[in-house]
Coordinates of C-alpha atoms in Angstrom, one line a residue:
Chain A
X1 CA -37.6 -22.5 -10.0
X2 CA -34.6 -24.9 -9.4
X3 CA -30.8 -24.4 -10.0
X4 CA -28.5 -27.0 -9.6
X5 CA -24.9 -26.4 -9.3
X6 CA -22.2 -28.7 -10.4
X7 CA -19.1 -28.6 -8.0
X8 CA -16.2 -30.6 -7.7
X9 CA -13.6 -31.4 -5.0
X10 CA -10.3 -30.5 -6.2
X11 CA -6.7 -30.4 -4.5
X12 CA -6.1 -27.2 -2.5
X13 CA -4.3 -24.6 -5.0
X14 CA -1.5 -24.7 -2.4
X15 CA -0.6 -28.3 -3.4
X16 CA 1.7 -28.7 -6.3
X17 CA -0.1 -31.0 -8.9
X18 CA 1.6 -33.9 -10.4
X19 CA 0.6 -36.9 -12.4
X20 CA 0.9 -40.3 -10.6
X21 CA 3.3 -42.3 -13.1
X22 CA 1.5 -46.1 -12.2
X23 CA -2.0 -44.6 -12.6
X24 CA -1.3 -42.2 -15.1
X25 CA -4.0 -39.9 -13.7
X26 CA -3.4 -37.0 -11.7
X27 CA -2.2 -37.4 -8.3
X28 CA -5.4 -36.1 -6.4
X29 CA -3.9 -36.8 -2.7
X30 CA -3.0 -34.1 0.1
X31 CA -5.3 -31.4 1.1
X32 CA -8.5 -30.8 -0.7
X33 CA -11.0 -27.9 -1.3
X34 CA -14.0 -26.9 -3.2
X35 CA -12.8 -26.1 -6.8
X36 CA -12.5 -22.3 -6.7
X37 CA -14.4 -21.8 -10.1
X38 CA -17.5 -23.5 -8.5
X39 CA -17.7 -21.1 -5.8
X40 CA -18.4 -18.4 -8.3
X41 CA -20.9 -20.8 -9.7
X42 CA -23.1 -21.0 -6.3
X43 CA -22.4 -17.0 -5.9
X44 CA -23.9 -16.5 -9.2
X45 CA -26.9 -18.7 -8.3
X46 CA -27.4 -16.8 -4.5
X47 CA -27.3 -13.6 -7.1
X48 CA -30.1 -14.7 -9.1
X49 CA -32.3 -15.8 -6.1
X50 CA -31.5 -12.8 -4.1
X51 CA -32.0 -10.1 -7.1
X52 CA -35.8 -11.5 -6.8
X53 CA -35.6 -11.4 -10.8
X54 CA -36.3 -15.3 -10.8
X55 CA -38.7 -17.1 -8.4
X56 CA -35.6 -19.6 -7.2
X57 CA -37.3 -22.5 -4.9
X58 CA -33.9 -24.1 -4.8
X59 CA -30.5 -24.5 -5.2
X60 CA -28.8 -27.8 -5.3
X61 CA -25.0 -28.5 -5.4
X62 CA -24.3 -31.7 -7.2
X63 CA -20.8 -33.5 -7.6
X64 CA -19.1 -36.8 -8.5
X65 CA -16.6 -38.3 -6.7
X66 CA -15.1 -40.4 -4.0
X67 CA -16.2 -40.5 -0.4
X68 CA -14.4 -37.6 0.8
X69 CA -15.9 -35.2 -1.8
X70 CA -19.2 -34.7 0.7
X71 CA -16.7 -31.8 2.2
X72 CA -17.2 -30.0 -1.2
X73 CA -20.8 -30.6 -0.7
X74 CA -20.7 -29.2 2.7
X75 CA -19.0 -25.9 1.9
X76 CA -21.2 -25.5 -1.2
X77 CA -24.4 -25.7 1.2
X78 CA -22.7 -23.2 3.7
X79 CA -22.1 -20.6 0.8
X80 CA -25.7 -21.1 0.4
X81 CA -27.0 -24.2 -1.4
X82 CA -29.9 -25.5 0.0
X83 CA -29.4 -29.3 -0.2
X84 CA -26.6 -31.4 -2.1
X85 CA -26.7 -34.8 -4.1
X86 CA -23.5 -36.8 -3.8
X87 CA -23.0 -39.1 -6.9
X88 CA -20.4 -41.6 -5.6
X89 CA -19.8 -45.5 -6.8
X90 CA -16.7 -47.2 -7.5
X91 CA -17.7 -48.0 -10.8
X92 CA -17.2 -44.2 -11.4
X93 CA -13.3 -44.3 -10.7
X94 CA -11.2 -43.2 -13.6
X95 CA -14.2 -41.8 -15.7
X96 CA -12.7 -39.1 -18.3
X97 CA -14.8 -36.1 -19.1
X98 CA -17.4 -37.7 -21.4
X99 CA -18.2 -40.4 -18.9
X100 CA -18.3 -37.9 -16.2
X101 CA -20.6 -35.3 -18.2
X102 CA -23.0 -38.4 -19.0
X103 CA -23.0 -39.6 -15.0
X104 CA -24.0 -36.0 -13.9
X105 CA -26.3 -35.8 -16.5
X106 CA -28.3 -38.8 -15.2
X107 CA -28.4 -37.1 -11.7
X108 CA -29.4 -34.1 -13.3
X109 CA -32.2 -35.4 -15.5
X110 CA -33.9 -36.7 -12.0
X111 CA -33.8 -33.2 -10.9
X112 CA -35.4 -31.6 -13.9
X113 CA -33.5 -28.3 -13.0
X114 CA -34.4 -25.0 -15.0
X115 CA -30.8 -23.7 -14.9
X116 CA -27.6 -25.7 -14.4
X117 CA -24.4 -23.7 -13.3
X118 CA -20.8 -24.7 -13.0
X119 CA -17.2 -23.3 -12.7
X120 CA -16.0 -23.0 -16.2
X121 CA -12.9 -25.5 -15.4
X122 CA -11.5 -27.3 -12.4
X123 CA -8.7 -26.3 -11.0
X124 CA -7.2 -29.6 -11.3
X125 CA -8.1 -31.4 -14.7
X126 CA -8.7 -27.8 -16.4
X127 CA -10.6 -29.4 -19.3
X128 CA -13.5 -26.6 -19.5
X129 CA -15.5 -29.0 -21.3
X130 CA -17.8 -30.8 -18.8
X131 CA -20.7 -28.2 -19.0
X132 CA -20.7 -28.7 -22.4
X133 CA -20.8 -32.5 -22.3
X134 CA -23.6 -32.5 -19.7
X135 CA -25.6 -29.8 -21.8
X136 CA -25.5 -32.1 -25.0
X137 CA -26.9 -35.2 -22.6
X138 CA -29.9 -32.8 -21.3
X139 CA -30.5 -31.4 -24.5
X140 CA -29.9 -28.2 -23.6
X141 CA -28.1 -25.1 -24.7
X142 CA -24.7 -24.6 -23.2
X143 CA -22.7 -21.4 -22.8
X144 CA -19.3 -21.5 -21.6
X145 CA -17.0 -19.0 -19.8
X146 CA -19.8 -16.5 -18.9
X147 CA -18.7 -13.6 -16.8
X148 CA -22.3 -11.9 -16.8
X149 CA -25.8 -12.7 -16.4
X150 CA -28.9 -10.7 -16.4
X151 CA -32.3 -11.9 -16.2
X152 CA -34.8 -10.9 -19.2
X153 CA -38.4 -11.9 -19.6
X154 CA -37.3 -14.8 -21.9
X155 CA -34.5 -16.4 -20.3
X156 CA -31.0 -14.9 -19.8
X157 CA -28.8 -12.7 -21.3
X158 CA -25.1 -13.4 -20.8
X159 CA -22.0 -12.0 -21.4
X160 CA -19.3 -14.5 -22.7
X161 CA -15.6 -14.4 -22.4
X162 CA -13.9 -14.4 -25.7
X163 CA -10.4 -13.6 -26.9
X164 CA -11.0 -10.8 -28.8
X165 CA -13.6 -9.4 -26.0
X166 CA -17.4 -10.3 -25.3
X167 CA -19.9 -11.9 -27.1
X168 CA -23.5 -11.2 -25.7
X169 CA -25.9 -14.1 -25.9
X170 CA -29.4 -14.3 -25.1
X171 CA -30.4 -18.1 -23.9
X172 CA -33.7 -19.5 -23.2
X173 CA -34.1 -21.6 -19.9
X174 CA -33.6 -24.6 -19.3
X175 CA -29.7 -24.0 -20.0
X176 CA -26.3 -24.8 -18.7
X177 CA -23.8 -22.3 -18.3
X178 CA -20.3 -22.3 -17.3
X179 CA -18.9 -19.0 -15.6
X180 CA -15.3 -17.4 -15.3
X181 CA -14.0 -16.0 -12.0
X182 CA -14.7 -12.5 -13.2
X183 CA -18.5 -13.0 -13.2
X184 CA -18.7 -12.0 -9.2
X185 CA -16.6 -11.9 -5.9
X186 CA -18.0 -15.2 -4.0
X187 CA -19.0 -14.3 -0.2
X188 CA -17.2 -16.2 2.6
X189 CA -19.3 -18.9 4.6
X190 CA -20.3 -17.7 8.1
X191 CA -19.5 -19.3 10.9
X192 CA -23.2 -20.0 11.5
X193 CA -23.5 -21.7 7.8
X194 CA -20.4 -23.9 8.5
X195 CA -21.8 -25.0 11.9
X196 CA -25.2 -25.7 10.1
X197 CA -23.7 -27.2 6.8
X198 CA -24.4 -31.0 8.1
X199 CA -28.0 -29.9 9.0
X200 CA -28.9 -29.4 5.1
X201 CA -30.1 -32.5 3.4
X202 CA -27.3 -34.5 1.5
X203 CA -28.4 -37.4 -0.8
X204 CA -25.8 -40.2 -1.8
X205 CA -26.5 -41.6 -5.1
X206 CA -24.7 -44.7 -6.8
X207 CA -24.9 -45.4 -10.4
X208 CA -27.8 -47.6 -10.1
X209 CA -30.1 -45.0 -8.3
X210 CA -29.8 -42.8 -11.5
X211 CA -29.8 -45.7 -14.1
X212 CA -26.2 -44.9 -15.1
X213 CA -25.0 -47.7 -17.7
X214 CA -21.9 -49.2 -15.9
X215 CA -20.3 -49.6 -19.4
X216 CA -20.3 -46.1 -20.3
X217 CA -18.3 -44.7 -16.9
X218 CA -15.2 -45.6 -15.0
X219 CA -11.7 -46.1 -16.5
X220 CA -13.4 -49.0 -18.9
X221 CA -16.1 -46.9 -20.1
X222 CA -13.4 -43.8 -20.8
X223 CA -12.6 -43.4 -24.4
X224 CA -9.4 -41.3 -23.4
X225 CA -6.2 -43.6 -23.2
X226 CA -3.3 -42.0 -21.5
X227 CA -0.1 -42.9 -23.6
X228 CA 2.8 -41.2 -21.9
X229 CA 2.8 -37.7 -20.2
X230 CA 6.0 -35.2 -19.6
X231 CA 6.3 -32.1 -17.8
X232 CA 5.5 -28.8 -20.2
X233 CA 8.7 -27.1 -21.3
X234 CA 10.1 -24.8 -18.7
X235 CA 9.8 -21.3 -19.7
X236 CA 12.9 -19.4 -20.8
X237 CA 13.9 -16.6 -18.0
X238 CA 13.1 -13.7 -20.2
X239 CA 14.8 -10.4 -20.7
X240 CA 15.0 -8.1 -17.7
X241 CA 15.7 -4.2 -18.6
X242 CA 17.2 -2.4 -15.8
X243 CA 15.5 1.0 -15.7
X244 CA 18.1 3.6 -15.1
X245 CA 17.5 6.0 -18.0
X246 CA 13.8 5.8 -19.2
X247 CA 14.8 7.1 -22.5
X248 CA 17.3 4.3 -23.0
X249 CA 15.1 1.7 -21.5
X250 CA 12.1 2.5 -24.2
X251 CA 15.2 2.5 -26.8
X252 CA 16.0 -1.2 -25.4
X253 CA 12.3 -2.4 -25.6
X254 CA 11.7 -0.9 -29.0
X255 CA 14.7 -2.8 -30.3
X256 CA 13.8 -6.0 -28.4
X257 CA 10.4 -5.7 -30.0
X258 CA 11.4 -5.0 -33.6
X259 CA 14.2 -7.6 -33.5
X260 CA 11.4 -10.3 -33.2
X261 CA 9.0 -8.4 -35.7
X262 CA 6.5 -7.8 -33.1
X263 CA 6.1 -4.2 -34.1
Chain B
X1 CA -6.0 -37.6 21.9
X2 CA -7.6 -37.4 18.6
X3 CA -5.5 -35.5 16.1
X4 CA -8.1 -35.4 13.4
X5 CA -9.9 -31.9 13.0
X6 CA -13.5 -32.2 12.6
X7 CA -15.1 -31.0 9.3
X8 CA -16.3 -28.1 10.9
X9 CA -12.6 -27.2 12.7
X10 CA -11.3 -27.4 8.9
X11 CA -14.0 -25.1 7.5
X12 CA -13.1 -22.8 10.1
X13 CA -9.3 -22.7 9.3
X14 CA -10.1 -22.4 5.6
X15 CA -12.6 -19.7 6.2
X16 CA -10.6 -17.5 8.5
X17 CA -7.4 -18.3 6.4
X18 CA -8.8 -17.0 3.5
X19 CA -10.4 -14.0 5.3
X20 CA -7.0 -13.2 6.5
X21 CA -5.3 -13.6 3.2
X22 CA -8.0 -11.5 1.3
X23 CA -9.1 -9.0 3.8
X24 CA -6.5 -8.3 6.3
X25 CA -3.2 -9.1 4.6
X26 CA -3.5 -6.0 2.0
X27 CA -4.0 -3.7 4.9
X28 CA -1.9 -5.0 7.6
X29 CA 1.4 -3.0 6.9
X30 CA -0.8 0.3 6.6
X31 CA -2.7 -0.2 10.0
X32 CA 0.4 -0.9 11.7
X33 CA 2.2 2.1 10.4
X34 CA -0.4 4.5 10.7
X35 CA -1.6 2.8 14.2
X36 CA -5.4 2.7 13.1
X37 CA -7.7 0.4 14.4
X38 CA -8.9 -2.1 12.2
X39 CA -12.9 -1.3 12.4
X40 CA -13.7 -2.4 8.8
X41 CA -11.9 -5.9 9.4
X42 CA -13.8 -5.9 13.0
X43 CA -17.3 -5.7 11.1
X44 CA -16.6 -8.0 8.4
X45 CA -15.6 -10.5 11.2
X46 CA -18.7 -9.6 13.2
X47 CA -20.9 -10.4 9.8
X48 CA -19.2 -13.7 9.6
X49 CA -19.5 -14.8 13.2
X50 CA -16.2 -14.6 14.0
X51 CA -16.6 -12.3 17.0
X52 CA -18.1 -14.7 19.4
X53 CA -16.9 -18.4 17.9
X54 CA -17.3 -19.9 21.1
X55 CA -20.4 -18.9 22.2
X56 CA -23.8 -20.4 22.1
X57 CA -25.8 -19.4 18.7
X58 CA -29.0 -18.6 21.4
X59 CA -26.8 -15.5 22.3
X60 CA -25.6 -14.8 18.4
X61 CA -22.6 -16.7 19.0
X62 CA -20.9 -19.3 16.6
X63 CA -21.6 -22.5 18.5
X64 CA -18.6 -23.5 17.7
X65 CA -16.0 -25.2 20.1
X66 CA -12.7 -23.7 21.8
X67 CA -10.4 -25.5 19.1
X68 CA -12.4 -23.8 16.4
X69 CA -11.5 -20.8 18.2
X70 CA -8.0 -21.1 18.8
X71 CA -7.6 -22.3 15.1
X72 CA -9.2 -19.1 14.0
X73 CA -7.0 -16.7 16.1
X74 CA -4.0 -18.8 15.3
X75 CA -4.7 -17.9 11.1
X76 CA -5.3 -14.2 12.1
X77 CA -2.1 -14.0 13.9
X78 CA -0.6 -16.1 11.1
X79 CA -0.9 -12.6 8.9
X80 CA -1.7 -9.9 11.6
X81 CA -1.1 -9.7 15.5
X82 CA -3.0 -6.6 16.0
X83 CA -6.4 -8.1 14.5
X84 CA -5.7 -11.1 16.2
X85 CA -5.6 -9.8 19.9
X86 CA -8.4 -7.5 19.1
X87 CA -10.4 -10.7 18.3
X88 CA -8.7 -13.0 21.1
X89 CA -9.0 -10.1 23.9
X90 CA -12.7 -9.4 23.1
X91 CA -13.6 -13.2 23.0
X92 CA -12.0 -14.7 25.4
X93 CA -11.3 -12.2 28.2
X94 CA -14.3 -9.5 27.5
X95 CA -16.7 -11.8 26.3
X96 CA -16.1 -14.5 28.8
X97 CA -16.6 -13.4 32.4
X98 CA -20.1 -12.3 30.9
X99 CA -20.8 -15.5 29.7
X100 CA -19.4 -17.6 32.4
X101 CA -20.3 -16.0 35.5
X102 CA -23.0 -13.2 34.1
X103 CA -26.5 -12.9 35.5
X104 CA -29.3 -13.8 32.7
X105 CA -30.1 -10.4 32.4
X106 CA -26.7 -9.3 31.9
X107 CA -26.2 -12.0 29.3
X108 CA -29.3 -11.0 27.6
X109 CA -28.0 -7.6 27.3
X110 CA -24.4 -8.0 26.4
X111 CA -23.8 -11.1 24.7
X112 CA -25.9 -10.8 21.3
X113 CA -24.2 -7.1 20.8
X114 CA -20.7 -8.6 21.7
X115 CA -20.7 -11.7 19.6
X116 CA -22.1 -9.8 16.8
X117 CA -18.8 -7.6 17.0
X118 CA -21.4 -4.4 16.9
X119 CA -19.6 -3.5 20.3
X120 CA -16.4 -4.7 21.9
X121 CA -15.8 -5.8 25.6
X122 CA -12.7 -5.3 27.5
X123 CA -11.4 -6.9 30.6
X124 CA -9.9 -4.7 33.3
X125 CA -7.4 -6.8 35.7
X126 CA -3.7 -5.1 35.2
X127 CA -3.3 -2.2 37.5
X128 CA 0.1 -0.1 38.1
X129 CA 1.0 -2.4 41.0
X130 CA -1.3 -5.5 40.3
X131 CA -1.4 -7.9 37.5
X132 CA -1.0 -11.7 38.0
X133 CA -0.5 -10.6 41.4
X134 CA -4.2 -9.6 41.8
X135 CA -4.4 -9.9 45.4
X136 CA -2.3 -6.3 45.4
X137 CA -5.6 -5.1 43.2
X138 CA -6.1 -1.1 44.5
X139 CA -9.2 -0.5 42.9
X140 CA -11.7 -0.4 45.2
X141 CA -15.7 -0.4 44.9
X142 CA -17.8 0.4 47.7
X143 CA -21.5 -0.1 48.1
X144 CA -23.6 2.8 48.0
X145 CA -27.5 3.5 48.1
X146 CA -27.9 0.4 45.5
X147 CA -24.6 1.3 43.5
X148 CA -21.0 0.5 43.5
X149 CA -18.8 3.8 43.9
X150 CA -15.5 2.5 41.9
X151 CA -12.1 4.6 42.4
X152 CA -8.9 3.5 40.8
X153 CA -6.9 2.9 37.8
X154 CA -6.0 -0.2 35.6
X155 CA -3.7 -0.3 32.4
X156 CA -2.6 -1.8 29.2
X157 CA -6.1 -2.9 28.9
X158 CA -7.1 -4.0 25.1
X159 CA -10.4 -2.8 23.3
X160 CA -11.7 -0.4 25.9
X161 CA -11.2 3.0 24.2
X162 CA -12.4 2.3 20.4
X163 CA -15.5 3.9 19.1
X164 CA -17.1 0.7 19.4
X165 CA -15.9 -0.3 22.8
X166 CA -19.2 -1.2 25.0
X167 CA -18.2 -2.2 28.7
X168 CA -15.0 -3.4 30.5
X169 CA -15.5 -6.0 33.4
X170 CA -12.8 -4.7 36.2
X171 CA -11.8 -6.6 39.0
X172 CA -12.1 -4.3 42.5
X173 CA -11.8 -4.7 46.0
X174 CA -15.1 -4.6 47.4
X175 CA -14.0 -5.5 50.9
X176 CA -10.7 -5.6 53.0
X177 CA -10.1 -9.2 51.8
X178 CA -12.4 -9.2 48.8
X179 CA -12.1 -9.2 45.2
X180 CA -15.1 -8.9 43.1
X181 CA -15.6 -8.4 39.0
X182 CA -17.8 -5.7 38.1
X183 CA -18.9 -4.4 34.7
X184 CA -18.8 -0.8 33.8
X185 CA -20.3 0.4 30.3
X186 CA -18.2 2.7 28.4
X187 CA -19.7 6.5 28.9
X188 CA -20.5 5.8 32.4
X189 CA -19.8 9.0 34.5
X190 CA -16.7 8.7 36.5
X191 CA -15.0 6.2 33.9
X192 CA -12.4 7.9 31.7
X193 CA -10.5 6.0 29.3
X194 CA -7.0 7.6 28.7
X195 CA -4.6 8.2 25.8
X196 CA -3.6 5.1 23.9
X197 CA -0.2 3.8 24.8
X198 CA 3.1 4.2 22.2
X199 CA 3.5 0.5 22.0
X200 CA 6.6 -1.7 20.2
X201 CA 4.2 -3.5 18.5
X202 CA 0.2 -4.6 18.2
X203 CA 0.1 -1.1 16.6
X204 CA -3.4 -1.4 15.2
X205 CA -4.8 -3.0 18.2
X206 CA -6.4 -0.5 21.2
X207 CA -4.6 -0.4 24.3
X208 CA -5.2 2.2 27.2
X209 CA -4.8 3.0 30.9
X210 CA -8.5 3.4 32.4
X211 CA -9.3 5.4 35.5
X212 CA -12.1 5.4 37.6
X213 CA -13.2 8.2 39.9
X214 CA -16.3 8.0 41.7
X215 CA -17.9 6.0 39.0
X216 CA -21.1 4.6 40.2
X217 CA -22.8 1.7 38.3
X218 CA -26.1 -0.2 39.7
X219 CA -25.6 -2.9 42.1
X220 CA -26.8 -5.5 39.7
X221 CA -23.6 -5.0 37.5
X222 CA -21.6 -7.4 39.5
X223 CA -20.6 -10.2 37.8
X224 CA -21.0 -13.3 39.2
X225 CA -21.1 -13.5 43.3
X226 CA -19.6 -11.1 45.5
X227 CA -16.1 -12.0 46.3
X228 CA -15.6 -14.5 43.7
X229 CA -13.4 -12.1 41.8
X230 CA -10.2 -13.7 42.1
X231 CA -11.1 -17.2 41.3
X232 CA -13.3 -15.7 38.1
X233 CA -10.2 -13.9 36.9
X234 CA -8.2 -17.0 37.2
X235 CA -10.3 -18.8 34.9
X236 CA -10.8 -16.1 32.8
X237 CA -6.8 -15.9 32.2
X238 CA -6.8 -19.5 31.7
X239 CA -9.1 -19.4 28.7
X240 CA -7.3 -16.4 27.7
X241 CA -3.8 -18.3 27.7
X242 CA -5.5 -20.7 25.1
X243 CA -5.9 -17.6 22.6
X244 CA -2.7 -16.3 23.2
X245 CA -1.2 -19.3 22.8
X246 CA -2.9 -19.8 19.6
X247 CA -1.4 -16.1 18.3
X248 CA 2.0 -17.6 19.5
X249 CA 1.5 -20.3 17.0
X250 CA -0.1 -18.5 14.4
X251 CA 2.8 -15.8 14.7
X252 CA 5.5 -18.4 14.2
X253 CA 3.8 -19.8 11.4
X254 CA 3.5 -16.8 9.5
X255 CA 7.1 -15.9 10.3
X256 CA 8.1 -19.3 8.8
X257 CA 5.7 -19.0 5.9
X258 CA 7.4 -15.7 5.2
X259 CA 11.1 -16.8 5.7
X260 CA 10.5 -19.9 3.5
X261 CA 9.1 -18.0 0.5
X262 CA 12.0 -15.4 0.7
X263 CA 14.5 -18.2 0.8
X264 CA 13.3 -19.8 -2.1
X265 CA 13.3 -16.6 -4.1
X266 CA 16.7 -15.0 -2.9
X267 CA 19.8 -15.9 -4.4
X268 CA 23.5 -15.9 -2.9
X269 CA 26.3 -17.4 -4.8
X270 CA 24.5 -19.0 -7.5
X271 CA 21.7 -20.6 -5.8
X272 CA 18.6 -19.7 -3.7
X273 CA 19.6 -19.4 0.0
X274 CA 17.0 -22.4 0.6
X275 CA 19.6 -24.3 -0.4
X276 CA 22.1 -23.6 2.0
X277 CA 21.9 -25.9 5.1
X278 CA 22.4 -23.0 7.4
X279 CA 19.1 -21.8 6.1
X280 CA 17.4 -25.2 5.9
X281 CA 18.3 -26.0 9.5
X282 CA 16.7 -22.9 10.5
X283 CA 13.4 -23.7 8.7
X284 CA 13.4 -27.3 9.4
X285 CA 14.1 -26.6 13.5
X286 CA 11.3 -23.8 13.4
X287 CA 8.7 -26.0 11.2
X288 CA 9.2 -28.8 13.9
X289 CA 8.7 -26.4 17.0
X290 CA 5.7 -24.7 15.4
X291 CA 4.0 -28.3 15.1
X292 CA 4.9 -29.0 18.8
X293 CA 3.6 -26.1 20.3
X294 CA 0.6 -26.3 18.0
X295 CA -0.2 -29.6 19.3
X296 CA 0.1 -28.4 23.1
X297 CA -1.9 -25.6 22.3
X298 CA -4.8 -27.8 20.7
X299 CA -4.5 -29.9 23.8
X300 CA -5.2 -27.1 25.9
X301 CA -8.2 -26.4 23.9
X302 CA -9.5 -30.1 23.7
X303 CA -8.9 -30.4 27.3
X304 CA -11.3 -27.1 28.0
X305 CA -14.0 -28.5 25.3
X306 CA -14.1 -31.9 27.2
X307 CA -14.6 -30.0 30.3
X308 CA -11.2 -31.2 31.9
X309 CA -9.1 -28.9 34.0
X310 CA -6.7 -27.2 31.3
X311 CA -4.9 -24.8 33.3
X312 CA -1.4 -26.8 33.1
X313 CA -1.5 -27.4 29.5
X314 CA -2.6 -23.7 28.8
X315 CA 0.3 -22.2 31.0
X316 CA 2.4 -24.8 29.1
X317 CA 1.1 -23.5 25.8
X318 CA 1.7 -19.9 27.0
X319 CA 5.2 -20.4 28.1
X320 CA 6.2 -22.6 24.7
X321 CA 4.3 -20.3 22.0
X322 CA 5.5 -17.2 23.6
X323 CA 9.1 -17.7 23.5
X324 CA 8.7 -19.9 20.2
X325 CA 7.3 -16.6 18.5
X326 CA 10.1 -14.6 19.4
X327 CA 12.7 -16.9 18.1
X328 CA 10.7 -17.7 15.1
X329 CA 10.2 -13.9 14.1
X330 CA 13.8 -13.5 14.9
X331 CA 15.0 -16.2 12.9
X332 CA 12.8 -15.0 9.9
X333 CA 14.4 -11.4 10.1
X334 CA 17.9 -13.1 10.0
X335 CA 16.8 -15.4 7.0
X336 CA 15.7 -11.8 5.4
X337 CA 18.9 -10.4 6.1
X338 CA 18.9 -6.6 5.7
X339 CA 15.4 -6.7 4.1
X340 CA 14.3 -8.1 7.6
X341 CA 15.3 -5.0 9.4
X342 CA 12.7 -2.9 7.0
X343 CA 9.3 -2.4 7.2
X344 CA 8.1 -3.4 3.7
X345 CA 8.7 -6.9 4.8
X346 CA 6.2 -8.4 7.1
X347 CA 8.6 -10.2 9.2
X348 CA 9.9 -6.9 10.5
X349 CA 6.4 -6.5 12.3
X350 CA 6.4 -9.8 13.0
X351 CA 9.3 -9.3 15.1
X352 CA 8.0 -6.5 17.0
X353 CA 4.8 -8.3 17.5
X354 CA 6.4 -11.1 19.0
X355 CA 7.7 -10.1 22.3
X356 CA 4.6 -9.3 24.2
X357 CA 3.5 -12.8 23.7
X358 CA 6.0 -13.5 26.7
X359 CA 4.5 -10.9 28.9
X360 CA 0.8 -10.5 28.1
X361 CA -1.9 -12.9 29.7
X362 CA 1.1 -13.6 32.7
X363 CA 5.0 -13.5 31.9
X364 CA 6.5 -16.5 31.4
X365 CA 7.8 -16.1 34.7
X366 CA 4.4 -16.4 36.0
X367 CA 3.7 -19.1 33.8
X368 CA 6.6 -21.1 35.2
X369 CA 5.0 -20.4 38.7
X370 CA 1.6 -21.8 37.6
X371 CA 3.4 -25.1 36.0
X372 CA 5.9 -25.4 39.2
X373 CA 2.8 -25.4 41.7
X374 CA 1.1 -27.9 39.6
X375 CA 3.9 -30.2 39.5
X376 CA 4.0 -30.1 43.4
X377 CA 7.2 -28.0 43.3

């Protein structure tokens, strides 16, 4: 079987995120890295392969992004993917989530994967939605925020993180599954894998190569319009209670909660 | 000089940075306090291929360049110097002479287990009365029935006395006016590893005196040609200085990281102390000095990779970075105020770890000698 893992190059976690007031898009300049959530998706693919429960012939990393995004693919293959595909085209710049999901689905259609994995969110846009959009286009079931995957006879049994606990969901393949960071502890790429990353095949595709309708992608093909934006309100500082006498501290906490009708 | 790091060099930096943050930082204080050798960390570094970064893949090395190696050491020292010196001494002092001067048999026997981190290598040059002044070496090796019989003592040797130490390459007098390098495996009768020193810093690294008493090793354990020990160890130290310079850059950067973070959090007179010009000047100066020192260190590494002479750059980098590490850690302690004097804060350890960088692998005064000589003074 074939597993495709969707990955994304994002600004490094240490880079402060800001909106560019001119383009009204996220400023993605500065140091970049592979989206940390996607490293969990690659690790999940590796663990499925290494467990031997499914016969995984190939793990393919797929990204859509500007020319520089090949570095995210190099990291993806150094973490274990066998080859990678880079969808890059001027026409794609400014694509919103729906347009990006459509474009990625076109690439995936050509690959016919048995399973598509991805991180549940990107460290920059944090939309949480790309997996569902891709699944819709591919007519595959979509599972999001998955933190456990077990192989079963007829498919996969997944635990899905929910506000109230966990949902256990059985899903047949092919499927699109986005994973949370609680699913595993990603391995480090070894030095050997880093040095060998350029030797693994990397295919570059343009919109024309995979039959993407140029009218459905890019800024013009996107439905999202950014009117205005502002920084979220600053959080209030909170109340600090010094613990000098624990009985007194407990009373203070109880009074604080009671005042707000929280207990 | 191309200042753009290659994709691989950037990836190495990212890997070692993440490794240092996630695997080293949480245990650095405890390892230092309990003076415990970081076996678990060395094992993990070995698995990742980081115990033989600049050596060919054929020998189990990483196949990376000297700059990648320097970057890795820098990122380790940014978090913990004991781990950094363990890797640096193993790689550029312990393993190097075997790789650069050893016979095919020696390479085949030792490099795979050294590059994998399964065993550690040490380099035995310093003696009670000889260090950089190696002409004064007293350790003797006489040829006898196909063996070298070694008598003498070494001191301040890194990595010789751990549970996984495999061998030490020593300088020994093999004639009146002749110094050679000889490889001595741990466990050879007559080779005794002494008690670990009580040091000011680098507490989690292994540093010991060595004693040789009628220690016999086969003649084939000669590393390189007989009588070439002097120039071989000079060359080894040149390379070692790139590693130690990278440690200075890393330690200084780590001290700045800690100082900046603290200065932004700590308030005095109603504002974070990072807003005071006196603190800003310290931070700005350090950041500038560190970048200059980093570039000098990278220049030495690039020259080595290009096969050029790098003795001068390496000596300059060593002189610059050692002093900077001492100064940066002192300023970082100063910015922390009283907390900087307490071991819970990493800068306290950094301050203790820094001083050796103006001493080890050639004191500042020896670097000045090397540099002045190159200038024709």
